[in-house]
């Protein structure tokens, strides 16, 4: 009997195994275009959080799993990329970026990361030495709060290195700039020049002489004399901005505002196959650009899923550093409450039209008054145009920055389905001056990432480059550490608002994909999705916080194609 059972089960076993072999033969996968092996892969897919290999065919992921499992996808033409244990995350997205600004920073003098006034001046001098006498030298990116003493540069500093070239150099945030004596002379700015509307010419308290620093609306007095760039220069700036972005590991940038000249340029360079980076673009409104956009319609997934445009960008107030952010109560260190930069009467009809036609809206709001006003305006539009009358029922509107919130407004994000698009690096740069601007009490609703997440809101991460450096590892570090890059945190800086590494990774992967209606296409590493991968030198999910800042991008993969390979470096 025992023998019979054994024989029968052997027979059964062989039948089963034959049919299994047949089944396997039938589903033997088509060879992949490329396979990535020996990776430390964080997929951001809850069903399969970690893997060691990925196979890619026709720009999409066809397999995620083990080195052994991926072997079946290797055919004679398959390219194998050995990652030697490097860390892989879904292709990173910067949710708030100014691509032309980043590019212009590359073409002109890039002053980001200057460590002192001497360092700043030596970079300016190097550029002046290469520039024909009399020609303008322009640039951007310096931040004096990182220098000691924390003082603005002046025309006297610049005159020492540039007596014969006019100079105009913007602070990183774009709200301040320094010019040398020649530039001031060309602009006709003297001790008698009054401050223009919305701007200030900083002057010496004793002599009344302009010192070279110009704020906000005073920039134009100089910039109108700087010859405009050519179309070729704009294209060069864009290509350099894209190059820098992919070298840092960005696979997509969400461009926070553009005009139709930029859009024509984007389409031209995509058409010529010159750029691979994905751009999710927004168009400025209300006004002529948005009117044209609303009539002409959206662009979705053009140039092999690389270019989408379905969003209108509104700016509702200024910035905190220059006290332009609109606050409910006055600033703690000045007799002003900031200002709104959009009229509700212009905004409301556009919002309702956008909702009917299925357009997304994203609005810059930094101060608590601006955020409250925008939430009210969105809520009114949602009530006026119920889901049945909308082309897209779930509009996924966004507030960009959402930086300082009245406590009662935090829960409204989750409730209204408004996405909070936030910049972790702003919190670790602003911690040096926000307490004096806002006072301790208002810090409770400032950069409140964790409170927003807990209230059910989607929070997405971005850099606002070139306002900040635009480096993914600075943003990731800032989100999890909530401390300056040197590890400093100020009094009342609410460490409990920092996020976990898992939350931070989502802020730059699946959440921005959702915020762009692309969560089925990208944002995680799983079969069927676009093969966008960012490959990093360190395991950012495990290493000590400070080492996150030493992590670099090893490789950037967009649609299965290695668009940046830094392995040799
Ligand atoms: Zn911005």
Coordinates of C-alpha atoms and ligand atoms in Angstrom, one line a residue:
X1 CA 0.0 0.0 0.0
X2 CA 2.8 2.3 1.0
X3 CA 4.6 1.5 -2.2
X4 CA 1.5 2.2 -4.2
X5 CA 1.0 5.6 -2.6
X6 CA 4.6 6.4 -3.3
X7 CA 4.3 5.4 -6.9
X8 CA 1.1 7.3 -7.3
X9 CA 2.5 10.4 -5.8
X10 CA 5.6 10.1 -8.0
X11 CA 3.4 9.8 -11.0
X12 CA 1.3 12.7 -9.9
X13 CA 4.5 14.7 -9.2
X14 CA 5.8 14.1 -12.7
X15 CA 2.5 15.1 -14.3
X16 CA 2.5 18.2 -12.2
X17 CA 6.1 19.1 -13.0
X18 CA 5.6 18.4 -16.7
X19 CA 2.7 20.8 -16.8
X20 CA 4.5 23.3 -14.7
X21 CA 7.4 23.2 -17.1
X22 CA 5.0 23.7 -20.0
X23 CA 3.4 26.6 -18.2
X24 CA 6.8 28.1 -17.5
X25 CA 7.9 27.7 -21.1
X26 CA 4.7 29.5 -22.2
X27 CA 5.3 32.5 -19.9
X28 CA 9.1 32.6 -20.3
X29 CA 9.5 36.4 -20.4
X30 CA 10.5 38.3 -23.5
X31 CA 14.1 39.5 -22.9
X32 CA 14.5 42.9 -21.2
X33 CA 16.3 45.8 -22.8
X34 CA 18.3 46.2 -19.6
X35 CA 18.5 44.6 -16.1
X36 CA 19.9 46.2 -13.0
X37 CA 21.3 43.7 -10.5
X38 CA 22.9 43.7 -7.0
X39 CA 20.9 46.8 -5.9
X40 CA 19.7 47.9 -2.5
X41 CA 16.3 48.8 -3.9
X42 CA 13.7 50.7 -1.9
X43 CA 10.6 50.4 -4.1
X44 CA 8.1 52.6 -2.1
X45 CA 5.6 49.8 -3.0
X46 CA 4.1 48.4 0.3
X47 CA 3.5 45.0 -1.3
X48 CA 7.2 44.5 -2.1
X49 CA 9.2 47.2 -0.2
X50 CA 12.7 45.9 -1.0
X51 CA 14.3 44.2 -3.9
X52 CA 17.8 43.6 -5.5
X53 CA 17.0 43.6 -9.2
X54 CA 14.9 45.3 -11.9
X55 CA 14.3 44.5 -15.5
X56 CA 13.2 47.2 -18.1
X57 CA 11.6 46.8 -21.5
X58 CA 10.3 49.7 -23.7
X59 CA 11.0 52.3 -21.0
X60 CA 8.8 50.5 -18.4
X61 CA 9.6 48.2 -15.5
X62 CA 8.8 44.5 -16.3
X63 CA 10.2 42.8 -13.2
X64 CA 11.2 43.7 -9.7
X65 CA 12.7 41.1 -7.4
X66 CA 15.8 39.0 -6.8
X67 CA 19.0 38.6 -8.8
X68 CA 18.0 35.0 -9.4
X69 CA 14.5 36.0 -10.6
X70 CA 15.7 38.6 -13.0
X71 CA 18.0 36.1 -14.8
X72 CA 15.0 34.9 -16.8
X73 CA 14.8 38.4 -18.4
X74 CA 18.4 38.4 -19.7
X75 CA 18.6 37.7 -23.4
X76 CA 21.6 38.0 -25.8
X77 CA 21.0 41.7 -26.3
X78 CA 20.1 42.7 -22.8
X79 CA 22.4 45.2 -21.1
X80 CA 23.3 44.2 -17.6
X81 CA 24.1 47.0 -15.1
X82 CA 25.8 45.8 -11.9
X83 CA 25.0 48.2 -9.1
X84 CA 27.5 46.7 -6.7
X85 CA 25.1 47.2 -3.7
X86 CA 24.3 50.9 -4.5
X87 CA 21.0 52.2 -3.2
X88 CA 18.1 52.7 -5.6
X89 CA 15.0 54.7 -5.1
X90 CA 12.1 55.6 -7.4
X91 CA 13.2 58.4 -9.8
X92 CA 13.2 61.5 -7.6
X93 CA 10.8 64.4 -8.4
X94 CA 11.4 68.0 -7.3
X95 CA 7.8 69.3 -6.8
X96 CA 8.6 73.0 -6.9
X97 CA 11.4 74.1 -9.3
X98 CA 12.2 77.0 -11.6
X99 CA 14.0 75.3 -14.4
X100 CA 14.9 78.5 -16.4
X101 CA 16.1 80.1 -13.2
X102 CA 18.4 77.1 -12.4
X103 CA 19.7 77.3 -16.0
X104 CA 20.3 81.0 -15.9
X105 CA 22.2 80.5 -12.6
X106 CA 24.5 78.1 -14.6
X107 CA 25.0 80.5 -17.5
X108 CA 25.6 83.6 -15.4
X109 CA 27.7 83.7 -12.3
X110 CA 26.6 81.0 -9.9
X111 CA 27.3 82.2 -6.4
X112 CA 25.5 79.4 -4.4
X113 CA 27.4 78.0 -1.5
X114 CA 29.8 81.0 -1.1
X115 CA 31.1 80.7 2.4
X116 CA 32.3 84.2 3.1
X117 CA 32.6 87.7 1.6
X118 CA 36.1 86.9 0.5
X119 CA 35.0 83.7 -1.2
X120 CA 32.1 85.7 -2.9
X121 CA 34.5 88.4 -4.1
X122 CA 37.1 85.9 -5.5
X123 CA 34.3 84.2 -7.6
X124 CA 33.2 87.6 -8.9
X125 CA 36.8 88.6 -9.7
X126 CA 37.4 85.3 -11.6
X127 CA 34.4 86.1 -13.8
X128 CA 35.3 89.8 -14.3
X129 CA 38.8 88.7 -15.4
X130 CA 37.3 86.6 -18.2
X131 CA 34.8 89.3 -19.3
X132 CA 35.5 92.0 -21.8
X133 CA 35.8 95.5 -20.2
X134 CA 32.5 97.3 -20.1
X135 CA 30.3 94.2 -20.4
X136 CA 27.8 93.4 -17.7
X137 CA 28.5 90.6 -15.1
X138 CA 25.3 89.2 -13.7
X139 CA 24.6 86.3 -11.3
X140 CA 22.7 84.9 -8.5
X141 CA 22.8 82.6 -5.4
X142 CA 24.7 84.3 -2.5
X143 CA 23.2 84.2 1.0
X144 CA 25.0 86.4 3.5
X145 CA 23.4 84.7 6.5
X146 CA 26.0 81.9 6.0
X147 CA 28.9 84.4 6.2
X148 CA 30.4 86.0 9.3
X149 CA 29.6 88.7 9.9
X150 CA 26.1 88.3 8.4
X151 CA 26.2 91.5 6.5
X152 CA 25.1 92.3 2.9
X153 CA 27.9 92.9 0.4
X154 CA 28.2 96.5 -0.9
X155 CA 29.3 98.5 -4.0
X156 CA 32.6 99.3 -2.2
X157 CA 33.4 95.5 -2.0
X158 CA 32.5 95.0 -5.7
X159 CA 34.4 98.1 -6.9
X160 CA 37.6 96.6 -5.6
X161 CA 37.3 93.6 -8.0
X162 CA 35.4 95.3 -10.8
X163 CA 36.0 99.0 -11.6
X164 CA 35.3 98.6 -15.3
X165 CA 32.4 96.1 -15.6
X166 CA 28.9 96.9 -14.3
X167 CA 27.8 94.2 -11.9
X168 CA 24.3 93.0 -10.7
X169 CA 24.2 90.0 -8.4
X170 CA 21.0 88.6 -6.9
X171 CA 20.6 87.1 -3.5
X172 CA 19.5 83.4 -3.7
X173 CA 15.9 84.3 -2.9
X174 CA 15.7 86.9 -5.7
X175 CA 14.4 89.6 -3.3
X176 CA 17.7 91.4 -2.8
X177 CA 20.6 92.3 -5.1
X178 CA 23.9 94.1 -5.0
X179 CA 25.3 96.4 -7.7
X180 CA 28.7 98.1 -8.1
X181 CA 29.2 101.8 -8.6
X182 CA 29.3 101.5 -12.4
X183 CA 26.0 99.7 -12.5
X184 CA 24.4 102.3 -10.2
X185 CA 25.8 105.1 -12.4
X186 CA 24.3 103.5 -15.5
X187 CA 21.0 103.3 -13.7
X188 CA 21.3 106.9 -12.5
X189 CA 20.9 105.9 -8.9
X190 CA 22.2 108.6 -6.5
X191 CA 21.7 109.7 -3.0
X192 CA 18.7 111.7 -4.2
X193 CA 16.9 108.8 -5.9
X194 CA 13.7 108.0 -4.0
X195 CA 12.6 104.4 -3.2
X196 CA 10.4 103.1 -6.0
X197 CA 7.0 101.5 -5.2
X198 CA 7.4 98.1 -3.5
X199 CA 11.2 98.5 -3.3
X200 CA 14.1 100.0 -1.4
X201 CA 17.5 101.5 -2.2
X202 CA 19.7 100.9 0.9
X203 CA 21.7 104.0 1.7
X204 CA 24.5 104.9 4.2
X205 CA 22.9 106.4 7.3
X206 CA 25.4 109.2 7.5
X207 CA 26.3 110.2 4.0
X208 CA 23.0 109.1 2.3
X209 CA 25.0 107.5 -0.5
X210 CA 23.5 104.3 -2.0
X211 CA 25.5 101.3 -0.7
X212 CA 24.7 99.0 -3.7
X213 CA 22.0 96.9 -2.1
X214 CA 18.6 97.0 -3.8
X215 CA 15.5 95.3 -2.5
X216 CA 12.5 93.9 -4.5
X217 CA 11.0 96.7 -6.7
X218 CA 14.3 98.6 -6.8
X219 CA 15.9 95.9 -8.9
X220 CA 14.2 97.1 -12.0
X221 CA 16.0 100.5 -11.9
X222 CA 19.1 98.5 -12.8
X223 CA 17.8 95.4 -14.7
X224 CA 16.2 97.5 -17.4
X225 CA 19.7 98.6 -18.5
X226 CA 21.0 95.0 -18.8
X227 CA 20.8 93.8 -22.4
X228 CA 18.3 91.0 -22.8
X229 CA 19.6 87.5 -23.6
X230 CA 19.2 86.0 -27.0
X231 CA 17.1 82.9 -27.9
X232 CA 20.3 80.9 -28.2
X233 CA 21.3 82.0 -24.7
X234 CA 17.9 80.9 -23.3
X235 CA 18.3 77.5 -24.9
X236 CA 21.8 77.2 -23.5
X237 CA 20.4 78.1 -20.0
X238 CA 17.7 75.5 -20.3
X239 CA 20.1 72.7 -21.4
X240 CA 22.5 73.5 -18.6
X241 CA 19.6 73.6 -16.1
X242 CA 18.5 70.2 -17.3
X243 CA 22.0 68.8 -17.2
X244 CA 22.5 69.9 -13.6
X245 CA 19.1 68.5 -12.6
X246 CA 19.8 65.0 -13.9
X247 CA 23.3 65.0 -12.5
X248 CA 21.8 65.6 -9.1
X249 CA 19.4 62.7 -9.5
X250 CA 16.1 64.4 -10.5
X251 CA 14.1 62.5 -13.0
X252 CA 11.2 65.0 -13.0
X253 CA 10.9 68.6 -12.1
X254 CA 7.5 70.3 -11.5
X255 CA 8.1 73.7 -13.0
X256 CA 6.4 76.3 -10.8
X257 CA 5.4 78.9 -13.4
X258 CA 6.2 79.7 -17.0
X259 CA 5.2 82.0 -19.8
X260 CA 4.5 81.0 -23.4
X261 CA 8.1 81.9 -24.6
X262 CA 9.5 79.2 -22.2
X263 CA 6.9 76.7 -23.3
X264 CA 7.8 77.2 -27.0
X265 CA 11.4 76.6 -26.0
X266 CA 10.6 73.4 -24.0
X267 CA 8.7 72.0 -27.0
X268 CA 11.5 72.9 -29.4
X269 CA 14.2 71.1 -27.4
X270 CA 12.0 68.0 -26.7
X271 CA 11.2 67.9 -30.4
X272 CA 14.9 67.9 -31.2
X273 CA 15.5 65.1 -28.7
X274 CA 17.9 67.3 -26.7
X275 CA 16.5 66.7 -23.2
X276 CA 15.3 63.6 -21.3
X277 CA 14.2 65.1 -18.0
X278 CA 10.5 65.0 -17.4
X279 CA 8.8 68.4 -16.9
X280 CA 5.4 68.9 -15.3
X281 CA 4.8 72.5 -16.2
X282 CA 2.6 75.2 -14.8
X283 CA 1.5 78.4 -16.5
X284 CA 1.2 81.8 -14.7
X285 CA -2.2 83.2 -14.0
X286 CA -4.5 85.0 -13.7
X287 CA -3.7 87.0 -16.9
X288 CA -3.0 86.6 -20.6
X289 CA -0.8 83.4 -20.2
X290 CA -3.5 81.6 -18.3
X291 CA -6.3 82.9 -20.6
X292 CA -4.4 81.4 -23.6
X293 CA -3.8 78.2 -21.7
X294 CA -7.5 77.8 -20.7
X295 CA -8.6 78.3 -24.3
X296 CA -5.9 76.2 -26.0
X297 CA -6.1 73.3 -23.6
X298 CA -3.8 71.0 -21.8
X299 CA -0.8 68.9 -22.9
X300 CA -0.6 65.5 -21.3
X301 CA 2.2 63.0 -21.7
X302 CA 3.8 64.6 -24.8
X303 CA 7.3 63.6 -26.0
X304 CA 7.2 60.0 -24.6
X305 CA 5.5 61.0 -21.3
X306 CA 8.1 63.7 -20.7
X307 CA 6.0 66.9 -20.9
X308 CA 2.7 67.6 -19.2
X309 CA 1.0 70.9 -18.8
X310 CA -2.3 71.1 -16.9
X311 CA -1.7 73.5 -14.1
X312 CA -2.1 77.2 -13.5
X313 CA 0.4 78.9 -11.1
X314 CA -0.9 81.8 -9.0
X315 CA 1.2 83.9 -6.6
X316 CA -0.7 85.2 -3.7
X317 CA 1.9 87.0 -1.5
X318 CA 5.6 87.8 -1.1
X319 CA 8.4 86.1 1.0
X320 CA 9.2 85.9 4.7
X321 CA 12.8 87.1 4.5
X322 CA 11.8 90.5 2.9
X323 CA 8.6 90.7 5.0
X324 CA 6.3 90.4 2.0
X325 CA 4.5 87.3 3.2
X326 CA 1.0 88.3 4.1
X327 CA 0.4 87.7 7.9
X328 CA -2.8 87.8 9.9
X329 CA -1.1 89.7 12.8
X330 CA 1.8 92.2 12.1
X331 CA 5.4 90.9 12.0
X332 CA 7.1 90.6 15.4
X333 CA 10.1 92.7 14.2
X334 CA 8.5 95.4 12.1
X335 CA 5.3 97.4 11.8
X336 CA 3.9 95.6 8.7
X337 CA 1.7 92.6 7.9
X338 CA 3.1 92.0 4.4
X339 CA 0.9 92.1 1.3
X340 CA -1.3 90.0 -1.0
X341 CA -0.2 90.0 -4.6
X342 CA -3.5 88.8 -6.2
X343 CA -7.0 90.3 -6.1
X344 CA -9.7 87.9 -5.2
X345 CA -11.9 89.5 -7.9
X346 CA -9.4 88.4 -10.5
X347 CA -8.8 85.0 -8.9
X348 CA -12.3 83.7 -8.3
X349 CA -13.7 83.6 -11.9
X350 CA -10.5 81.9 -13.1
X351 CA -10.7 79.3 -10.4
X352 CA -14.2 78.4 -11.3
X353 CA -13.4 78.2 -15.0
X354 CA -10.3 76.1 -14.3
X355 CA -12.4 73.7 -12.2
X356 CA -15.1 73.3 -14.9
X357 CA -12.4 72.7 -17.6
X358 CA -10.4 70.2 -15.5
X359 CA -7.3 72.3 -14.9
X360 CA -5.2 72.1 -11.8
X361 CA -4.4 75.2 -9.8
X362 CA -1.3 75.7 -7.6
X363 CA -0.9 78.9 -5.6
X364 CA 2.1 80.3 -3.9
X365 CA 1.1 81.2 -0.3
X366 CA 3.7 81.8 2.4
X367 CA 2.0 83.8 5.2
X368 CA -0.9 82.6 7.3
X369 CA -3.2 85.3 5.8
X370 CA -2.4 84.3 2.3
X371 CA -2.9 80.6 3.1
X372 CA -6.3 81.4 4.7
X373 CA -7.4 83.5 1.8
X374 CA -6.4 80.8 -0.8
X375 CA -8.1 78.0 1.2
X376 CA -11.2 80.2 1.3
X377 CA -11.1 80.9 -2.4
X378 CA -10.6 77.2 -3.3
X379 CA -13.4 76.2 -0.9
X380 CA -15.8 78.7 -2.6
X381 CA -14.8 77.5 -6.0
X382 CA -15.4 73.8 -5.0
X383 CA -18.9 74.8 -3.7
X384 CA -19.7 76.8 -6.8
X385 CA -18.7 74.0 -9.2
X386 CA -19.8 70.7 -7.7
X387 CA -18.1 67.5 -8.8
X388 CA -20.7 66.7 -11.5
X389 CA -19.9 69.9 -13.3
X390 CA -16.1 69.4 -13.3
X391 CA -14.2 67.8 -16.0
X392 CA -11.9 66.3 -13.4
X393 CA -13.9 65.4 -10.3
X394 CA -10.9 65.3 -7.9
X395 CA -9.0 68.4 -8.9
X396 CA -5.9 67.9 -6.6
X397 CA -5.3 71.7 -6.3
X398 CA -2.2 72.6 -4.5
X399 CA -0.8 75.4 -2.2
X400 CA 2.9 76.0 -2.9
X401 CA 5.0 76.6 0.3
X402 CA 2.1 76.5 2.8
X403 CA 4.8 77.9 5.0
X404 CA 3.0 79.6 7.9
X405 CA -0.4 78.4 8.8
X406 CA -3.0 79.5 11.4
X407 CA -3.5 76.3 13.5
X408 CA -7.2 76.1 12.5
X409 CA -6.2 76.0 8.8
X410 CA -4.0 72.9 9.0
X411 CA -6.9 70.4 9.1
X412 CA -8.5 72.2 6.1
X413 CA -5.9 70.8 3.7
X414 CA -6.9 67.2 4.3
X415 CA -10.6 68.0 4.5
X416 CA -10.6 69.9 1.1
X417 CA -8.1 67.6 -0.6
X418 CA -5.6 70.5 -1.1
X419 CA -2.1 69.3 -1.5
X420 CA 0.6 71.0 0.5
X421 CA 3.7 71.5 -1.7
X422 CA 6.5 72.3 0.7
X423 CA 10.3 72.9 0.7
X424 CA 12.2 71.3 3.6
X425 CA 15.3 73.4 2.9
X426 CA 13.3 76.6 3.5
X427 CA 12.7 75.5 7.1
X428 CA 16.4 74.9 7.8
X429 CA 17.5 78.2 6.1
X430 CA 14.7 80.2 7.7
X431 CA 15.3 78.9 11.2
X432 CA 17.9 81.6 11.5
X433 CA 15.5 84.5 11.1
X434 CA 11.9 83.2 11.2
X435 CA 11.6 83.3 15.0
X436 CA 12.4 87.1 15.0
X437 CA 9.9 87.7 12.1
X438 CA 7.1 85.6 13.6
X439 CA 7.7 85.3 17.4
X440 CA 7.5 82.0 19.2
X441 CA 3.7 81.4 19.1
X442 CA 3.3 81.5 15.3
X443 CA 6.1 78.9 14.9
X444 CA 3.6 76.2 15.9
X445 CA 2.0 76.5 12.5
X446 CA 5.3 77.0 10.5
X447 CA 6.7 74.4 8.2
X448 CA 4.2 72.0 9.9
X449 CA 4.9 68.9 7.7
X450 CA 4.0 66.2 10.3
X451 CA 0.8 68.0 11.4
X452 CA -0.3 68.3 7.8
X453 CA 0.4 64.6 7.2
X454 CA -1.5 63.7 10.4
X455 CA -4.5 65.7 9.3
X456 CA -4.7 63.6 6.2
X457 CA -3.1 66.0 3.7
X458 CA -0.8 64.9 0.9
X459 CA 2.6 66.7 1.5
X460 CA 5.0 66.9 -1.5
X461 CA 8.6 68.0 -1.4
X462 CA 10.5 70.5 -3.5
X463 CA 13.5 72.8 -3.4
X464 CA 12.2 76.0 -5.0
X465 CA 15.6 76.1 -6.8
X466 CA 17.3 78.5 -7.6
X467 CA 15.9 80.1 -4.4
X468 CA 17.6 77.1 -2.6
X469 CA 20.4 74.9 -4.0
X470 CA 18.0 72.3 -5.6
X471 CA 19.9 69.3 -4.3
X472 CA 17.8 66.2 -3.4
X473 CA 20.0 65.2 -0.5
X474 CA 19.8 68.6 1.1
X475 CA 16.0 68.4 0.8
X476 CA 15.8 64.8 2.2
X477 CA 18.1 65.7 5.0
X478 CA 16.2 68.8 5.9
X479 CA 12.9 66.9 6.0
X480 CA 14.1 64.2 8.4
X481 CA 16.6 66.3 10.5
X482 CA 14.9 69.7 10.5
X483 CA 18.3 71.1 11.5
X484 CA 20.7 73.3 9.6
X485 CA 23.3 71.5 7.5
X486 CA 25.7 71.9 10.4
X487 CA 23.2 70.2 12.8
X488 CA 21.9 73.5 14.4
X489 CA 18.3 73.8 15.5
X490 CA 16.9 76.9 17.1
X491 CA 14.6 77.4 20.2
X492 CA 11.0 76.6 19.5
X493 CA 11.8 75.0 16.1
X494 CA 9.4 72.1 16.7
X495 CA 11.5 69.0 16.1
X496 CA 8.3 66.9 16.2
X497 CA 7.4 68.4 12.8
X498 CA 10.3 66.5 11.1
X499 CA 9.2 63.5 9.1
X500 CA 10.4 59.9 9.0
X501 CA 12.7 58.7 6.2
X502 CA 9.8 56.7 4.7
X503 CA 7.6 59.8 4.7
X504 CA 10.4 61.9 3.2
X505 CA 11.0 59.4 0.4
X506 CA 7.3 59.5 -0.5
X507 CA 7.5 63.4 -0.5
X508 CA 9.9 63.1 -3.5
X509 CA 8.4 60.0 -5.3
X510 CA 4.9 58.7 -5.1
X511 CA 3.3 61.8 -3.5
X512 CA 4.4 64.2 -6.3
X513 CA 3.3 61.6 -8.8
X514 CA -0.1 61.8 -7.2
X515 CA 0.0 65.6 -7.2
X516 CA 0.6 65.4 -11.0
X517 CA -2.1 62.7 -11.7
X518 CA 0.8 60.3 -12.5
X519 CA 0.6 57.8 -9.6
X520 CA -0.4 55.0 -12.0
X521 CA 2.6 55.8 -14.2
X522 CA 5.4 56.5 -11.8
X523 CA 6.5 57.2 -8.2
X524 CA 7.2 53.6 -7.2
X525 CA 9.4 50.8 -8.5
X526 CA 6.9 48.2 -9.7
X527 CA 6.1 46.3 -12.9
X528 CA 4.2 48.4 -15.5
X529 CA 5.5 51.8 -14.3
X530 CA 7.9 54.0 -16.2
X531 CA 11.5 52.9 -15.4
X532 CA 12.7 56.1 -13.6
X533 CA 15.4 55.3 -11.0
X534 CA 17.7 57.4 -8.9
X535 CA 20.8 55.5 -7.7
X536 CA 22.7 56.8 -4.7
X537 CA 26.1 56.3 -3.1
X538 CA 24.7 55.6 0.4
X539 CA 21.8 53.9 2.0
X540 CA 19.9 57.1 2.9
X541 CA 17.2 55.0 4.8
X542 CA 19.8 53.7 7.3
X543 CA 22.9 55.9 7.5
X544 CA 23.3 58.6 10.3
X545 CA 21.6 61.9 9.4
X546 CA 24.7 63.9 8.8
X547 CA 25.9 61.4 6.2
X548 CA 22.8 62.0 4.1
X549 CA 24.5 65.3 3.0
X550 CA 27.6 63.4 1.8
X551 CA 25.5 61.1 -0.4
X552 CA 25.7 61.7 -4.1
X553 CA 23.9 60.6 -7.2
X554 CA 25.6 57.7 -8.8
X555 CA 23.3 57.2 -11.7
X556 CA 20.0 58.7 -13.1
X557 CA 17.7 56.5 -15.2
X558 CA 14.8 58.0 -17.0
X559 CA 12.5 55.6 -18.9
X560 CA 15.1 52.8 -18.6
X561 CA 17.8 54.9 -20.1
X562 CA 20.9 55.9 -18.2
X563 CA 20.9 59.7 -18.6
X564 CA 23.6 60.3 -16.1
X565 CA 26.4 57.9 -15.1
X566 CA 28.6 59.2 -12.3
X567 CA 30.1 55.8 -11.4
X568 CA 33.6 56.7 -12.7
X569 CA 33.7 59.9 -10.6
Ligands
LIG1 ZN1 9.0 79.2 -6.4

